[in-house]
CSV table of C-alpha atoms in Angstrom, one decimal:
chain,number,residue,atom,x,y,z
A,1,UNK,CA,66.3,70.3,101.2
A,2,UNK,CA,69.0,72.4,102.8
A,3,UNK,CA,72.7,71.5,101.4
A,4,UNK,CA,74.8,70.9,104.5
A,5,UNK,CA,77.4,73.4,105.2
A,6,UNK,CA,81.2,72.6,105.9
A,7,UNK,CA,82.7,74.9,108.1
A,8,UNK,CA,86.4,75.7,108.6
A,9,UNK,CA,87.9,74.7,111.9
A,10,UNK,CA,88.9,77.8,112.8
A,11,UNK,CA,84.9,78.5,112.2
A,12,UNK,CA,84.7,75.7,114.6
A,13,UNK,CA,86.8,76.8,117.5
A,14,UNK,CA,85.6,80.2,117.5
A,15,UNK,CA,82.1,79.7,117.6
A,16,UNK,CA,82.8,76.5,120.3
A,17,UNK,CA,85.0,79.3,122.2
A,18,UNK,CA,82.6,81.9,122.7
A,19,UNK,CA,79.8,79.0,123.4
A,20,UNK,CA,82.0,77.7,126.3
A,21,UNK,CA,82.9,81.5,127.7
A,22,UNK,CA,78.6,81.9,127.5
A,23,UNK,CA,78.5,79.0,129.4
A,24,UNK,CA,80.8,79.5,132.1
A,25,UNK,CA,79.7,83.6,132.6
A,26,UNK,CA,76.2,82.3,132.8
A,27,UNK,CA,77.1,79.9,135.6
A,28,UNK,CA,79.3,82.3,137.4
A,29,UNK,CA,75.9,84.7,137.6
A,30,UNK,CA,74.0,81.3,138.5
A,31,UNK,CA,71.3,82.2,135.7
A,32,UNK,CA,69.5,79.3,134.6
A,33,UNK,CA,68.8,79.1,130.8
A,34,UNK,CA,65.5,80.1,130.9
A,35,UNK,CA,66.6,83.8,132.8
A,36,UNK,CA,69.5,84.2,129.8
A,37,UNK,CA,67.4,83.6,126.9
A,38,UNK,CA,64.6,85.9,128.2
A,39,UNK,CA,66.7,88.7,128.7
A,40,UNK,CA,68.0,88.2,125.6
A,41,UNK,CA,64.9,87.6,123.7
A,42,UNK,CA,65.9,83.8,122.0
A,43,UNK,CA,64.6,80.7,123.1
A,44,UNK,CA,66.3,78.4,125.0
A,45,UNK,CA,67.0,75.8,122.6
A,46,UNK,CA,68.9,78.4,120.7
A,47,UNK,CA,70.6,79.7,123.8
A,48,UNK,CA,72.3,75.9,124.3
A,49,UNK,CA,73.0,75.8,120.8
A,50,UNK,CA,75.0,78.9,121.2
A,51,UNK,CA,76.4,77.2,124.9
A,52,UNK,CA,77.1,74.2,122.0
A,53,UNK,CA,79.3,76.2,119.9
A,54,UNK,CA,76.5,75.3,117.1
A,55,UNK,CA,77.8,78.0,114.3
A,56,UNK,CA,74.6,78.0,112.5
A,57,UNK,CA,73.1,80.1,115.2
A,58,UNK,CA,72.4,83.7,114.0
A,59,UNK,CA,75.1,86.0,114.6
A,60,UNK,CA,73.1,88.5,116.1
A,61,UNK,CA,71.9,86.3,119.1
A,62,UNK,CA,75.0,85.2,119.5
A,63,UNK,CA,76.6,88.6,119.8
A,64,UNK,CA,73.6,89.7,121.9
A,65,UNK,CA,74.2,86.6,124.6
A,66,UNK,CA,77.9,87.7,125.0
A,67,UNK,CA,77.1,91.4,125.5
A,68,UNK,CA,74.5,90.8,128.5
A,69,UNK,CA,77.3,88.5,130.2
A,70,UNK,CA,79.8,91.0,129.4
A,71,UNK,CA,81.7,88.8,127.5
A,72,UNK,CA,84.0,91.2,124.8
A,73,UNK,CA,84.0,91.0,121.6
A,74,UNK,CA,87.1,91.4,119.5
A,75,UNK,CA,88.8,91.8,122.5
A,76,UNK,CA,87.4,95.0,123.1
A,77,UNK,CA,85.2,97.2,125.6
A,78,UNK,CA,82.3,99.1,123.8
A,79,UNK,CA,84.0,102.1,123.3
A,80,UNK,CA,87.3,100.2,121.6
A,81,UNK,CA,85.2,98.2,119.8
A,82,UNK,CA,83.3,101.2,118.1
A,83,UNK,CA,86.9,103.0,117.6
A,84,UNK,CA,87.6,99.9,115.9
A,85,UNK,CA,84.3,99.9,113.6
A,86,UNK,CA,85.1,104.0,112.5
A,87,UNK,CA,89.0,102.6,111.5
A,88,UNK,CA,87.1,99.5,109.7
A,89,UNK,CA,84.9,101.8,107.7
A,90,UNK,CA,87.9,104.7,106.8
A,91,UNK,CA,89.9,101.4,105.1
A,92,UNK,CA,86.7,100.2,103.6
């Protein structure tokens, strides 16, 4: 049996912010849950868990579902965010 996980609440808002931007740029397209999660290759439970702000969901999908909405991430567009990711990697 799985040992339940306690997450931080800033964990918590995060993961329930991005859910609730998901769900308002999918309504704002007027895709039903069905059209987002086969674009994005998930099923649709896990697509309302994401909507959910569920932060067990893999971070990949997650990621994945923002990006074909157009949501940004880190509040950056693609070519930010991988200027960001060379900086990240020069510190590391």
């Amino acid at each position: 049996m799985r040992k339940p996980h306690t997450f931080h609440p800033q964990t918590l808002d995060a993961a329930m912010l991005l859910g609730l931007e998901v769900a308002r740029a999918r309504r704002e397209r007027r895709w039903t849950t069905n059209d987002l999660s086969e674009r994005a290759g998930i099923s649709p439970v896990t697509l309302r868990k994401i909507e959910r702000g569920n932060p067990t969901v893999e971070l990949g999908a997650a990621f994945e579902v923002a990006t074909l909405l157009g949501i940004s991430l880190f509040a950056a567009d693609r070519k930010e965010l991988s200027t960001m990711v060379e900086h990240a990697r020069t510190r590391l």
